[in-house]
Amino acid sequence: MANLSPTVPDVSPRVDRTSDRPQEACGVYGVLAPGLDVANLTYFGLYALQHRGQESAGIAVFQGEQVRLHKEMGLVSQVFDRDILARLPGDLAVGHTRYSTTGSSHVCNAQPVVLMTRLGPMAMAHNGNLVNTVELGRAMAERGRSSVSSTDSELIAMLIQEAVDGGAGWPEALTRAASCCRGAYSLGIGTPAGLFALRDPHGIRPLVFGRLADMEQDGWTISSETCGLDIVGAEFHDTVAPGEMIWFRPGAREPDRRRWCEATPRLCVFEMIYFARPDSNFFEESLYSYRRRLGTILAEESPAEADLVIGVPDSGIPAAIGFADGSGVPYAEGLVKNRYVGRTFIQPSQGMREAGIRLKLNPLPDVLANQRIVVVDDSIVRGSTSRKIVKALREAGACEVHMRISSPPVKHPCYYGIDTDTQDQLVAARLPLERICRHLGVDSLAYLSQEGMLRATRQQDYPFCTACFDGQYPIPPNKEPGASKLRLESGQGPPS
């Protein structure tokens, strides 16, 4: 039987959907390392992936046929402590840190999802978003199966459970379930037979794996990003290919790799622009290097006469340094970020937000006074945060503010695991450039071209997913009336 920790009351605040930053779905982590403290390794891995989701965290640990699970709302450091980790012994662990896209913000939707099967327990962590959630939910309901949560992740786990209980082994069950899913899904799955990693045919969300060094027997780690390998000293081995399933078995020197589906790779380019950490590697280089090139190309395309270049911390800084390199205008730190502000339990009131409470960013008047400023950021979604930043820069004494964005205008919603707005709330979809410029209160505004964004990747033949910029969706979204863009409304999970 699965030994599950008691469900705790959901005392955390609702996620702030008014944020002007795109939000990632989640981070996936897994460890197979007999003889090591896999719960602690997974804790540190999730800590490295905290930027991918600050809403809930969970770890499931296998000890033979038994699985222990602990998950709660909150940051990784709030959910786990030494005592909790000490109660999670085992040789295999699967971890998850979440931001809700499909499914509301409640502890029942936290992951990993743990289900019992004919072959023993299964724990699954999912990054991404399905576009056929409603269809799958209805099919499950017609077969008399009901879900506990309101997430597409549980539906994937239920499909695997159904295949196993119908007589399939683990590899067949995983690929059979995956073939029913449309959308983005990078999965980490723990079973008594070992650890599995699986990626959707297009590989929209990232997933990598590495070998734990200095061990008498082989240990393996899977992670949404390479920074999750670095933190535990794992050596990067390879990327889980789009449409690939990898089986890490206890005692095996090498994993069993098989391609279960062939399709055109379509990695989300926003992972490279914003979501992933700058110290994570994509295409054999750090994203810091890529983001700096974005700024250099932006300076070539849209120069500005100015005295200083500043970046919006933290994600806009590499591009700002690149812009300074490309333009010859000096780089300076003009905005200071309070790095201890995260998902706090005491939230300012809406009135305080509207009054401009500076929880996260504060300008430096002695740097900005009487200066012509180029402020570089990675993206604009609604425009509300950018407008407040511009206002603060002018109040600090900047005589001109020119905004440069190191990505093209976001004009289309994402259906694959990014919580962007519906199209009528995306400022670049509603307003022409001149009106956005007036709305933000800047002297000039320019975005990086899509050609420049792709040229900076140095992957000339790689077909990235750029749907949020150009509306070219690799997987057609569900257009059924009443179906939410990204998540089922609170209290309206898949039909049961």
Short mmCIF file of C-alpha atoms in Angstrom, two decimals:
data_model
loop_
_atom_site.label_atom_id
_atom_site.label_comp_id
_atom_site.label_asym_id
_atom_site.label_seq_id
_atom_site.Cartn_x
_atom_site.Cartn_y
_atom_site.Cartn_z
CA MET A 1 0.00 0.00 0.00
CA ALA A 2 1.07 3.57 -0.58
CA ASN A 3 1.96 5.35 2.63
CA LEU A 4 0.72 8.88 2.01
CA SER A 5 1.32 11.81 4.33
CA PRO A 6 -1.87 13.43 5.68
CA THR A 7 -3.40 16.19 3.61
CA VAL A 8 -2.76 19.55 5.25
CA PRO A 9 -5.12 22.53 5.13
CA ASP A 10 -4.52 24.89 2.25
CA VAL A 11 -3.57 28.05 4.14
CA SER A 12 -1.50 29.57 1.37
CA PRO A 13 -2.72 32.62 -0.56
CA ARG A 14 -4.12 32.40 -4.02
CA VAL A 15 -1.55 32.80 -6.76
CA ASP A 16 -1.28 36.38 -7.92
CA ARG A 17 -2.73 36.22 -11.43
CA THR A 18 -2.19 39.97 -11.80
CA SER A 19 1.55 39.50 -12.28
CA ASP A 20 2.84 40.95 -15.53
CA ARG A 21 5.36 38.14 -15.96
CA PRO A 22 4.62 34.94 -17.88
CA GLN A 23 4.49 32.01 -15.45
CA GLU A 24 5.91 28.56 -16.10
CA ALA A 25 3.95 25.42 -15.28
CA CYS A 26 6.39 23.48 -13.11
CA GLY A 27 9.68 21.70 -12.54
CA VAL A 28 10.22 17.93 -12.73
CA TYR A 29 12.95 16.06 -10.87
CA GLY A 30 13.85 12.45 -10.25
CA VAL A 31 16.67 10.44 -8.66
CA LEU A 32 17.56 6.75 -8.81
CA ALA A 33 20.54 6.25 -6.48
CA PRO A 34 20.61 3.12 -4.26
CA GLY A 35 22.55 3.83 -1.10
CA LEU A 36 22.19 7.61 -1.23
CA ASP A 37 19.73 9.93 0.49
CA VAL A 38 17.47 10.44 -2.54
CA ALA A 39 14.98 12.62 -0.63
CA ASN A 40 17.70 15.16 0.18
CA LEU A 41 19.05 15.07 -3.37
CA THR A 42 15.55 15.70 -4.70
CA TYR A 43 15.03 18.54 -2.22
CA PHE A 44 18.11 20.33 -3.54
CA GLY A 45 17.10 19.61 -7.13
CA LEU A 46 13.70 21.17 -6.56
CA TYR A 47 15.36 24.10 -4.84
CA ALA A 48 17.31 24.71 -8.06
CA LEU A 49 14.06 24.51 -10.06
CA GLN A 50 12.08 26.78 -7.71
CA HIS A 51 11.85 29.48 -10.40
CA ARG A 52 9.63 27.16 -12.48
CA GLY A 53 6.85 27.13 -9.87
CA GLN A 54 6.37 28.68 -6.43
CA GLU A 55 2.91 27.39 -5.61
CA SER A 56 3.43 23.87 -4.26
CA ALA A 57 6.13 21.24 -3.92
CA GLY A 58 6.20 17.51 -3.36
CA ILE A 59 8.47 14.47 -3.18
CA ALA A 60 7.53 10.79 -3.46
CA VAL A 61 10.17 8.23 -2.37
CA PHE A 62 10.18 4.51 -3.17
CA GLN A 63 11.54 1.87 -0.85
CA GLY A 64 10.90 -1.40 -2.63
CA GLU A 65 7.16 -1.76 -3.14
CA GLN A 66 6.34 1.05 -0.72
CA VAL A 67 6.07 4.72 -1.57
CA ARG A 68 5.98 7.65 0.84
CA LEU A 69 4.68 11.02 -0.29
CA HIS A 70 4.87 14.50 1.14
CA LYS A 71 3.45 17.52 -0.69
CA GLU A 72 2.03 20.86 0.41
CA MET A 73 1.35 24.37 -0.80
CA GLY A 74 4.33 26.71 -0.59
CA LEU A 75 7.97 27.04 -1.56
CA VAL A 76 10.31 24.07 -1.38
CA SER A 77 11.95 25.48 1.76
CA GLN A 78 8.52 25.91 3.39
CA VAL A 79 7.23 22.46 2.50
CA PHE A 80 10.26 20.43 3.64
CA ASP A 81 12.57 20.40 6.65
CA ARG A 82 15.13 17.95 8.01
CA ASP A 83 12.57 15.95 9.98
CA ILE A 84 10.25 15.51 7.00
CA LEU A 85 13.10 14.47 4.70
CA ALA A 86 14.35 11.99 7.31
CA ARG A 87 10.96 10.27 7.13
CA LEU A 88 11.40 9.65 3.39
CA PRO A 89 13.95 6.81 3.11
CA GLY A 90 14.43 4.95 -0.16
CA ASP A 91 16.44 4.45 -3.35
CA LEU A 92 14.24 6.30 -5.87
CA ALA A 93 12.50 9.65 -5.66
CA VAL A 94 10.34 11.84 -7.88
CA GLY A 95 9.85 15.53 -7.10
CA HIS A 96 7.82 18.42 -8.42
CA THR A 97 7.45 22.15 -7.96
CA ARG A 98 4.29 23.65 -9.39
CA TYR A 99 2.60 26.71 -10.80
CA SER A 100 -0.98 25.90 -11.78
CA THR A 101 -2.01 26.18 -15.41
CA THR A 102 -4.50 23.33 -15.67
CA GLY A 103 -6.14 22.90 -12.27
CA SER A 104 -6.78 25.44 -9.57
CA SER A 105 -4.47 26.42 -6.71
CA HIS A 106 -5.23 23.77 -4.07
CA VAL A 107 -3.17 21.13 -2.28
CA CYS A 108 -5.12 18.33 -3.98
CA ASN A 109 -3.57 19.50 -7.26
CA ALA A 110 -0.01 19.44 -5.93
CA GLN A 111 2.30 16.80 -7.39
CA PRO A 112 3.67 14.14 -7.69
CA VAL A 113 0.48 12.25 -8.48
CA VAL A 114 0.58 8.86 -6.71
CA LEU A 115 -1.68 6.01 -7.84
CA MET A 116 -1.76 2.27 -7.12
CA THR A 117 -1.60 -0.19 -10.02
CA ARG A 118 -1.47 -3.91 -10.65
CA LEU A 119 2.34 -3.66 -10.64
CA GLY A 120 2.59 -1.53 -7.50
CA PRO A 121 2.57 2.20 -6.81
CA MET A 122 3.40 4.87 -9.36
CA ALA A 123 4.43 8.50 -8.74
CA MET A 124 4.32 10.95 -11.63
CA ALA A 125 5.50 14.56 -12.04
CA HIS A 126 4.42 16.54 -15.10
CA ASN A 127 5.61 19.75 -16.71
CA GLY A 128 3.49 21.13 -19.53
CA ASN A 129 -0.14 21.36 -20.48
CA LEU A 130 -2.47 19.17 -22.52
CA VAL A 131 -4.87 20.66 -25.06
CA ASN A 132 -7.29 17.69 -24.97
CA THR A 133 -7.97 17.69 -21.21
CA VAL A 134 -11.75 18.04 -21.58
CA GLU A 135 -11.85 15.22 -24.11
CA LEU A 136 -9.78 12.90 -21.88
CA GLY A 137 -11.87 13.76 -18.83
CA ARG A 138 -15.07 12.87 -20.63
CA ALA A 139 -13.61 9.59 -21.87
CA MET A 140 -12.57 8.69 -18.31
CA ALA A 141 -16.03 9.55 -17.02
CA GLU A 142 -17.65 7.34 -19.65
CA ARG A 143 -15.49 4.46 -18.41
CA GLY A 144 -16.63 5.12 -14.85
CA ARG A 145 -13.37 6.61 -13.60
CA SER A 146 -13.34 9.80 -11.54
CA SER A 147 -10.47 12.09 -10.63
CA VAL A 148 -9.53 13.56 -7.26
CA SER A 149 -7.88 16.73 -8.56
CA SER A 150 -8.68 19.11 -11.40
CA THR A 151 -5.41 18.67 -13.29
CA ASP A 152 -4.49 17.24 -16.64
CA SER A 153 -1.55 15.61 -14.86
CA GLU A 154 -3.84 13.27 -12.95
CA LEU A 155 -5.52 12.30 -16.21
CA ILE A 156 -2.15 11.24 -17.64
CA ALA A 157 -1.46 9.18 -14.50
CA MET A 158 -4.90 7.58 -14.73
CA LEU A 159 -4.25 6.59 -18.35
CA ILE A 160 -1.02 4.88 -17.27
CA GLN A 161 -2.80 3.17 -14.37
CA GLU A 162 -5.55 1.96 -16.70
CA ALA A 163 -3.02 0.49 -19.15
CA VAL A 164 -1.09 -1.30 -16.40
CA ASP A 165 -4.26 -2.69 -14.83
CA GLY A 166 -5.27 -3.87 -18.30
CA GLY A 167 -2.18 -6.06 -18.51
CA ALA A 168 0.55 -3.82 -19.96
CA GLY A 169 4.04 -3.59 -18.52
CA TRP A 170 5.46 -0.23 -17.47
CA PRO A 171 7.10 0.81 -20.78
CA GLU A 172 4.08 -0.17 -22.85
CA ALA A 173 1.68 1.49 -20.41
CA LEU A 174 3.60 4.76 -20.51
CA THR A 175 3.76 4.96 -24.29
CA ARG A 176 0.15 3.83 -24.66
CA ALA A 177 -0.97 6.62 -22.29
CA ALA A 178 1.25 9.19 -23.98
CA SER A 179 -0.24 8.36 -27.38
CA CYS A 180 -3.64 9.50 -26.03
CA CYS A 181 -2.30 12.91 -24.97
CA ARG A 182 -2.10 16.05 -27.13
CA GLY A 183 -0.01 18.95 -25.94
CA ALA A 184 3.14 19.42 -23.91
CA TYR A 185 4.29 16.88 -21.35
CA SER A 186 7.69 16.19 -19.89
CA LEU A 187 7.23 13.42 -17.32
CA GLY A 188 9.23 11.93 -14.47
CA ILE A 189 7.70 8.65 -13.29
CA GLY A 190 8.76 6.50 -10.33
CA THR A 191 7.80 2.83 -10.14
CA PRO A 192 9.05 -0.28 -8.29
CA ALA A 193 10.76 -1.22 -11.57
CA GLY A 194 12.78 2.00 -11.78
CA LEU A 195 12.66 5.62 -12.88
CA PHE A 196 11.20 6.71 -16.23
CA ALA A 197 11.60 9.95 -18.18
CA LEU A 198 9.30 10.68 -21.10
CA ARG A 199 8.84 13.67 -23.38
CA ASP A 200 6.05 14.58 -25.80
CA PRO A 201 6.68 14.09 -29.54
CA HIS A 202 7.53 17.78 -30.09
CA GLY A 203 9.61 18.20 -26.92
CA ILE A 204 7.95 21.51 -26.10
CA ARG A 205 9.10 21.51 -22.46
CA PRO A 206 12.71 20.62 -21.60
CA LEU A 207 13.99 17.51 -19.78
CA VAL A 208 17.58 16.36 -19.26
CA PHE A 209 19.37 13.62 -17.34
CA GLY A 210 22.75 13.11 -15.74
CA ARG A 211 24.91 10.58 -13.94
CA LEU A 212 25.71 10.93 -10.26
CA ALA A 213 29.48 10.67 -9.94
CA ASP A 214 31.71 8.97 -7.34
CA MET A 215 29.34 6.10 -6.68
CA GLU A 216 30.08 2.38 -6.39
CA GLN A 217 27.00 1.74 -8.51
CA ASP A 218 25.38 3.95 -11.09
CA GLY A 219 22.99 6.67 -10.00
CA TRP A 220 20.88 8.80 -12.31
CA THR A 221 19.09 12.12 -12.08
CA ILE A 222 16.44 13.65 -14.34
CA SER A 223 15.66 17.35 -14.26
CA SER A 224 13.75 20.00 -16.17
CA GLU A 225 17.02 21.93 -16.50
CA THR A 226 20.74 21.31 -16.15
CA CYS A 227 20.90 23.59 -13.09
CA GLY A 228 19.09 20.78 -11.24
CA LEU A 229 21.95 18.43 -12.11
CA ASP A 230 24.66 20.91 -11.16
CA ILE A 231 23.37 21.45 -7.64
CA VAL A 232 23.79 17.77 -6.68
CA GLY A 233 27.05 17.27 -8.57
CA ALA A 234 25.52 15.14 -11.32
CA GLU A 235 27.32 15.11 -14.66
CA PHE A 236 25.13 16.05 -17.61
CA HIS A 237 24.67 13.00 -19.83
CA ASP A 238 22.11 13.99 -22.45
CA THR A 239 18.77 15.59 -23.24
CA VAL A 240 15.68 13.41 -23.26
CA ALA A 241 14.84 13.61 -26.95
CA PRO A 242 11.37 14.65 -28.15
CA GLY A 243 9.21 11.54 -28.36
CA GLU A 244 11.68 9.52 -26.28
CA MET A 245 11.15 7.33 -23.21
CA ILE A 246 14.11 6.44 -20.98
CA TRP A 247 14.04 3.68 -18.35
CA PHE A 248 16.61 3.90 -15.55
CA ARG A 249 16.71 0.49 -13.88
CA PRO A 250 18.36 -0.33 -10.54
CA GLY A 251 21.73 -1.97 -11.13
CA ALA A 252 21.83 -1.28 -14.88
CA ARG A 253 24.99 0.39 -16.16
CA GLU A 254 23.16 2.28 -18.90
CA PRO A 255 19.53 3.35 -19.26
CA ASP A 256 17.15 1.79 -21.76
CA ARG A 257 16.37 4.47 -24.36
CA ARG A 258 13.62 4.10 -26.93
CA ARG A 259 11.93 6.54 -29.31
CA TRP A 260 8.19 5.94 -29.01
CA CYS A 261 7.10 8.65 -31.47
CA GLU A 262 8.71 10.66 -34.26
CA ALA A 263 7.69 14.27 -34.87
CA THR A 264 9.24 17.64 -35.61
CA PRO A 265 11.00 19.03 -32.48
CA ARG A 266 9.44 22.29 -31.27
CA LEU A 267 11.15 23.38 -28.05
CA CYS A 268 9.49 26.49 -26.58
CA VAL A 269 11.76 29.42 -27.41
CA PHE A 270 10.44 31.27 -24.33
CA GLU A 271 12.30 28.72 -22.21
CA MET A 272 15.47 30.22 -23.65
CA ILE A 273 14.34 33.84 -23.48
CA TYR A 274 12.97 33.88 -19.94
CA PHE A 275 11.85 30.74 -18.12
CA ALA A 276 14.94 28.63 -17.63
CA ARG A 277 17.72 29.82 -15.36
CA PRO A 278 20.56 31.69 -17.10
CA ASP A 279 23.08 29.11 -15.82
CA SER A 280 21.16 26.24 -17.42
CA ASN A 281 22.57 24.89 -20.69
CA PHE A 282 20.61 24.56 -23.90
CA PHE A 283 22.34 23.48 -27.12
CA GLU A 284 25.69 23.17 -25.31
CA GLU A 285 25.89 26.72 -23.95
CA SER A 286 24.47 28.67 -21.05
CA LEU A 287 21.33 30.70 -21.55
CA TYR A 288 23.24 33.69 -20.19
CA SER A 289 25.28 33.68 -23.41
CA TYR A 290 22.15 33.41 -25.55
CA ARG A 291 20.36 36.21 -23.69
CA ARG A 292 23.38 38.46 -23.97
CA ARG A 293 23.37 37.90 -27.76
CA LEU A 294 19.68 38.87 -27.80
CA GLY A 295 20.64 42.24 -26.37
CA THR A 296 23.49 42.73 -28.83
CA ILE A 297 21.22 42.04 -31.80
CA LEU A 298 18.54 44.29 -30.27
CA ALA A 299 21.07 47.14 -30.14
CA GLU A 300 21.86 46.58 -33.82
CA GLU A 301 18.18 46.60 -34.78
CA SER A 302 16.92 49.39 -32.51
CA PRO A 303 19.66 51.71 -31.21
CA ALA A 304 18.89 54.66 -28.95
CA GLU A 305 20.76 57.84 -28.07
CA ALA A 306 21.25 57.48 -24.34
CA ASP A 307 23.65 57.87 -21.44
CA LEU A 308 23.06 54.57 -19.63
CA VAL A 309 21.68 51.09 -20.25
CA ILE A 310 19.96 49.31 -17.35
CA GLY A 311 18.23 45.95 -17.12
CA VAL A 312 15.08 44.93 -15.29
CA PRO A 313 16.31 42.45 -12.64
CA ASP A 314 16.93 39.65 -12.92
CA SER A 315 15.82 38.32 -16.29
CA GLY A 316 16.50 41.49 -18.27
CA ILE A 317 20.10 41.94 -17.13
CA PRO A 318 21.97 39.64 -19.58
CA ALA A 319 20.20 41.27 -22.54
CA ALA A 320 20.93 44.73 -21.10
CA ILE A 321 24.63 43.90 -20.88
CA GLY A 322 24.47 42.68 -24.48
CA PHE A 323 22.72 45.89 -25.53
CA ALA A 324 25.46 47.93 -23.86
CA ASP A 325 28.10 45.84 -25.66
CA GLY A 326 26.39 46.31 -29.01
CA SER A 327 25.63 50.01 -28.64
CA GLY A 328 28.67 51.30 -26.77
CA VAL A 329 26.39 52.93 -24.19
CA PRO A 330 27.63 52.18 -20.63
CA TYR A 331 25.77 49.59 -18.55
CA ALA A 332 24.74 50.52 -15.00
CA GLU A 333 22.62 49.06 -12.25
CA GLY A 334 19.67 51.41 -11.95
CA LEU A 335 17.11 49.12 -10.33
CA VAL A 336 17.74 47.11 -7.17
CA LYS A 337 15.74 43.94 -6.60
CA ASN A 338 14.71 42.70 -3.19
CA ARG A 339 15.60 39.05 -3.75
CA TYR A 340 13.83 37.93 -0.58
CA VAL A 341 10.43 38.86 -1.93
CA GLY A 342 8.74 35.78 -3.31
CA ARG A 343 5.49 34.05 -2.66
CA THR A 344 4.87 35.59 0.74
CA PHE A 345 2.09 34.78 3.20
CA ILE A 346 1.34 38.45 3.87
CA GLN A 347 0.24 40.11 0.66
CA PRO A 348 -0.24 43.85 0.16
CA SER A 349 -3.79 44.94 -0.49
CA GLN A 350 -4.88 45.83 -4.01
CA GLY A 351 -5.00 49.46 -2.95
CA MET A 352 -1.38 49.28 -1.82
CA ARG A 353 -0.41 47.70 -5.16
CA GLU A 354 -2.17 50.45 -7.06
CA ALA A 355 -0.40 53.05 -4.93
CA GLY A 356 2.86 51.64 -6.26
CA ILE A 357 4.24 49.77 -3.26
CA ARG A 358 7.78 48.80 -4.24
CA LEU A 359 8.06 45.29 -2.94
CA LYS A 360 10.45 43.99 -5.58
CA LEU A 361 12.24 46.82 -7.41
CA ASN A 362 13.62 50.12 -6.22
CA PRO A 363 15.39 52.69 -8.44
CA LEU A 364 18.72 54.39 -7.63
CA PRO A 365 18.20 58.18 -7.99
CA ASP A 366 21.93 59.02 -7.82
CA VAL A 367 22.52 56.77 -10.85
CA LEU A 368 19.45 57.82 -12.83
CA ALA A 369 19.14 61.56 -12.19
CA ASN A 370 19.31 63.67 -15.37
CA GLN A 371 20.24 60.63 -17.46
CA ARG A 372 18.83 59.35 -20.73
CA ILE A 373 18.07 55.72 -19.93
CA VAL A 374 17.63 52.62 -22.07
CA VAL A 375 15.80 50.05 -19.93
CA VAL A 376 15.94 46.49 -21.28
CA ASP A 377 13.48 43.75 -20.35
CA ASP A 378 12.82 40.27 -21.75
CA SER A 379 9.10 40.68 -22.53
CA ILE A 380 5.92 42.68 -22.05
CA VAL A 381 2.68 40.79 -21.42
CA ARG A 382 0.00 43.10 -20.01
CA GLY A 383 2.20 46.15 -19.63
CA SER A 384 1.19 46.98 -16.07
CA THR A 385 4.57 46.22 -14.48
CA SER A 386 6.51 47.97 -17.25
CA ARG A 387 4.39 51.07 -16.79
CA LYS A 388 5.14 51.15 -13.04
CA ILE A 389 8.86 50.71 -13.69
CA VAL A 390 8.91 53.61 -16.14
CA LYS A 391 7.04 55.80 -13.66
CA ALA A 392 9.56 54.93 -10.92
CA LEU A 393 12.50 55.70 -13.21
CA ARG A 394 11.11 59.14 -14.05
CA GLU A 395 10.42 59.86 -10.38
CA ALA A 396 14.06 58.93 -9.69
CA GLY A 397 15.15 61.69 -12.10
CA ALA A 398 15.62 60.01 -15.49
CA CYS A 399 15.07 62.67 -18.14
CA GLU A 400 14.40 60.17 -20.96
CA VAL A 401 13.31 56.54 -20.80
CA HIS A 402 13.68 54.33 -23.86
CA MET A 403 12.43 50.77 -23.50
CA ARG A 404 13.89 47.87 -25.47
CA ILE A 405 12.45 44.34 -25.31
CA SER A 406 14.67 41.33 -26.09
CA SER A 407 11.84 39.30 -27.65
CA PRO A 408 9.11 39.97 -30.22
CA PRO A 409 5.65 41.22 -29.12
CA VAL A 410 3.61 38.55 -27.30
CA LYS A 411 0.36 38.54 -29.30
CA HIS A 412 -1.04 35.04 -28.81
CA PRO A 413 -1.87 32.91 -25.73
CA CYS A 414 0.12 29.78 -24.94
CA TYR A 415 -1.66 26.43 -24.61
CA TYR A 416 1.35 24.34 -23.62
CA GLY A 417 2.13 25.24 -20.03
CA ILE A 418 2.70 29.00 -19.82
CA ASP A 419 0.13 31.09 -18.02
CA THR A 420 -0.25 33.97 -20.46
CA ASP A 421 -3.51 35.82 -20.77
CA THR A 422 -6.28 35.42 -23.25
CA GLN A 423 -5.52 37.43 -26.36
CA ASP A 424 -7.67 40.42 -25.45
CA GLN A 425 -5.49 41.02 -22.37
CA LEU A 426 -2.15 40.91 -24.19
CA VAL A 427 -1.19 44.52 -24.72
CA ALA A 428 0.67 43.86 -28.00
CA ALA A 429 -2.40 42.10 -29.41
CA ARG A 430 -4.68 45.04 -28.54
CA LEU A 431 -2.61 48.12 -29.28
CA PRO A 432 -0.25 49.29 -32.03
CA LEU A 433 3.32 50.15 -31.06
CA GLU A 434 2.71 53.91 -30.79
CA ARG A 435 -0.17 53.43 -28.33
CA ILE A 436 1.80 50.93 -26.24
CA CYS A 437 4.57 53.51 -26.10
CA ARG A 438 2.14 56.14 -24.79
CA HIS A 439 0.54 53.65 -22.40
CA LEU A 440 3.91 52.83 -20.83
CA GLY A 441 5.01 56.47 -20.75
CA VAL A 442 8.30 55.91 -22.58
CA ASP A 443 10.06 58.14 -25.08
CA SER A 444 10.55 55.20 -27.44
CA LEU A 445 9.83 51.48 -27.52
CA ALA A 446 11.21 48.68 -29.70
CA TYR A 447 10.99 44.91 -29.68
CA LEU A 448 13.51 42.42 -31.01
CA SER A 449 12.51 40.96 -34.36
CA GLN A 450 11.57 37.29 -34.59
CA GLU A 451 14.40 36.83 -37.07
CA GLY A 452 16.85 38.32 -34.58
CA MET A 453 15.52 36.16 -31.74
CA LEU A 454 16.04 33.00 -33.79
CA ARG A 455 19.40 34.11 -35.18
CA ALA A 456 20.69 34.50 -31.63
CA THR A 457 20.00 30.80 -30.92
CA ARG A 458 22.64 29.80 -33.52
CA GLN A 459 20.37 26.84 -34.31
CA GLN A 460 19.50 27.86 -37.84
CA ASP A 461 17.66 24.65 -38.75
CA TYR A 462 15.85 24.06 -35.44
CA PRO A 463 12.08 24.75 -35.64
CA PHE A 464 11.32 26.28 -32.22
CA CYS A 465 7.77 26.79 -31.00
CA THR A 466 7.14 30.53 -31.45
CA ALA A 467 3.34 30.41 -31.20
CA CYS A 468 3.06 33.16 -28.58
CA PHE A 469 4.67 35.54 -31.09
CA ASP A 470 3.25 34.42 -34.42
CA GLY A 471 0.24 32.20 -33.64
CA GLN A 472 1.76 29.19 -35.45
CA TYR A 473 0.69 26.46 -33.01
CA PRO A 474 2.44 23.10 -33.52
CA ILE A 475 -0.53 21.34 -31.88
CA PRO A 476 -3.95 22.87 -32.60
CA PRO A 477 -5.57 24.02 -29.33
CA ASN A 478 -8.98 22.85 -28.18
CA LYS A 479 -11.53 25.31 -29.56
CA GLU A 480 -14.53 23.73 -27.82
CA PRO A 481 -16.88 26.42 -26.48
CA GLY A 482 -16.58 26.83 -22.76
CA ALA A 483 -13.13 25.23 -22.56
CA SER A 484 -10.65 27.47 -20.73
CA LYS A 485 -7.54 28.67 -22.51
CA LEU A 486 -5.15 27.19 -20.02
CA ARG A 487 -6.83 25.84 -16.95
CA LEU A 488 -10.18 24.55 -15.84
CA GLU A 489 -11.93 27.06 -13.67
CA SER A 490 -11.82 26.50 -9.91
CA GLY A 491 -14.27 23.79 -8.93
CA GLN A 492 -14.74 22.67 -12.54
CA GLY A 493 -12.33 19.82 -12.97
CA PRO A 494 -12.55 17.12 -15.62
CA PRO A 495 -16.04 15.57 -15.72
CA SER A 496 -16.44 12.81 -13.15
#
